[in-house]
Amino acid sequence: MAKTRRVKKRTQRAGSEEAAKTKNTGPKTFVFWRGKHGLILKALEADLRKIMSPNTATNLRESKRNVLKDFVHIAGPLGVTHFLILTATENACYLRISKAPRGPTITMKIHQYSLMKDVTAVQNKPRMPDTLWQGAPLVVMNNFGGEEHLKLATTLFQNLFPAINVHSTSLKQCKRVLLLSYDKSSKRIHLRHFSISAQPSGVSKGVKALVSQRAVPDMGSVQDVSEFLSKSGYGSESEGEDAADSRVTLAQDVGRGNLASRQSRIKLQEIGPRLELEVVKVEEGLCDGKVLFHSFVKKSSREASQQQSEKERERELREKRRKQQEENMRRKESDGKRQAGEQAEAQGRKKRKKQWWEVEQEGQGASDDDDRAYYKEQVGEDPGDEMGRGTGSQKAFKGGQRRDRGGTRGARGGDRGCHGGGVSSRGGRGDFGGRGGSGRRGGFGGRSGARGQAGSRGGGGAGRGAPRFRGVVRQKAQARS
């Protein structure tokens, strides 16, 4: 008896389903560059993808041949909700944030920016572990509000990242924070990106090193373990200065000595990039449509309505052209199928072999002329139309061939001869007959039931029944003489 596989009963189905549901329903982004000079922002594009991790396409490849419609077509099946588009001109660089697939779109001018490598290059101990990119960052916004375009910018920035449930969120997943601060005097948005780390508070430096480090600390300078643990002092001077402001009581265990209901010191370390942005334009659609806000161009209500009517006319004309193009494509497709069918039918007619009743019998006329000449020579008179009436098979099967049956039955016809009174056997009525033939179903008589002088199943004269026919002719010639 074959062994059956063990059914796995212990699974973490509930947790996996919840994670899959959160993963599928959360926002996803595409970060790519566009335009003639957009390639110079390739490094900034990689840093922005780091910020948007893990809910972005980190290995997305774009080229100059791609258009915006290409990204829109693949965004739907992949569940992408937002586009971050980097463009550059000869004067400035721009960042566009769009809601796929119908907008709105906010365009911001990049006044200054610093890459991740520039920020970490000036730090003594840069901290950037690989676990930072496993979860989405927290978003902190400051001084946003008041004007309509700032409210729209706030909504777009918040919807770029998944929402946080305070009661169910794990503190272990909160490893990064994105700070957005609006300066009303300069009307610019300052973007900063930090990593979050927690260290136990209220313990000595030795205990902290023993708990937080994975490796065993160096104890070569002490006599006993108790001396190492009882050593007093903070880890650094900055820790002692801002200890009161950075100490918090944790609600959950974070790890590495950071226990629940115990105080820990929260530390933020900048990892970059830095951006200084200014909102210059807000559009209703995806990089097109009605302009809702422009920082440089001001239009009256009349000019705005006139521009809107022109946009409507262009949209209607574009829709009309699209329908006409689709109709032309359907018509061309149907015409192509019809022509292909006609060509296939014509080629089939050319390749089809002709049947035996469609092929003209070769040499039939010459055989009949020879028989008439021989009859006239032996008998001394013209056979007349009697022999013509006897070509019943020629009338019934014009030019047809019997293949091989005529030859074998010709032998039988030559032995039987004629059956008295000049009545042929199964070939019709005539003066002389026989079932012989040349293998061709034509010549003298036939099985078609036609009445003639020389009824036979095959052709006469050229087959094996020809000697019997000539014998009958000789007998008739002797009787005449």
Short mmCIF file of C-alpha atoms in Angstrom, two decimals, residues 41 56 63 69 77 144 165 183 187 211 242 314 319-320 324 366 375-376 400 404 426 439:
data_model
loop_
_atom_site.label_atom_id
_atom_site.label_comp_id
_atom_site.label_asym_id
_atom_site.label_seq_id
_atom_site.Cartn_x
_atom_site.Cartn_y
_atom_site.Cartn_z
CA LEU A 41 18.40 63.15 -12.58
CA THR A 56 7.65 50.91 -5.54
CA SER A 63 13.85 54.69 -22.17
CA LYS A 69 0.66 56.20 -21.96
CA PRO A 77 -2.64 45.43 -13.75
CA PHE A 144 0.63 72.78 5.58
CA ASN A 165 -3.32 52.16 12.43
CA ASP A 183 8.10 77.70 4.84
CA LYS A 187 6.80 79.33 -0.11
CA VAL A 211 22.70 44.60 25.33
CA ASP A 242 19.19 65.96 25.21
CA GLU A 314 -9.91 69.50 -28.71
CA GLU A 319 -12.48 61.40 -29.58
CA LYS A 320 -14.01 61.68 -33.05
CA GLN A 324 -12.96 57.01 -37.03
CA ALA A 366 -7.64 8.39 -83.98
CA TYR A 375 -14.21 -1.79 -91.82
CA LYS A 376 -14.44 -0.08 -95.21
CA GLY A 400 -13.39 9.58 -69.17
CA ASP A 404 -7.62 -0.65 -65.01
CA ARG A 426 -24.74 -5.46 -71.50
CA GLY A 439 -9.06 -0.11 -70.61
#
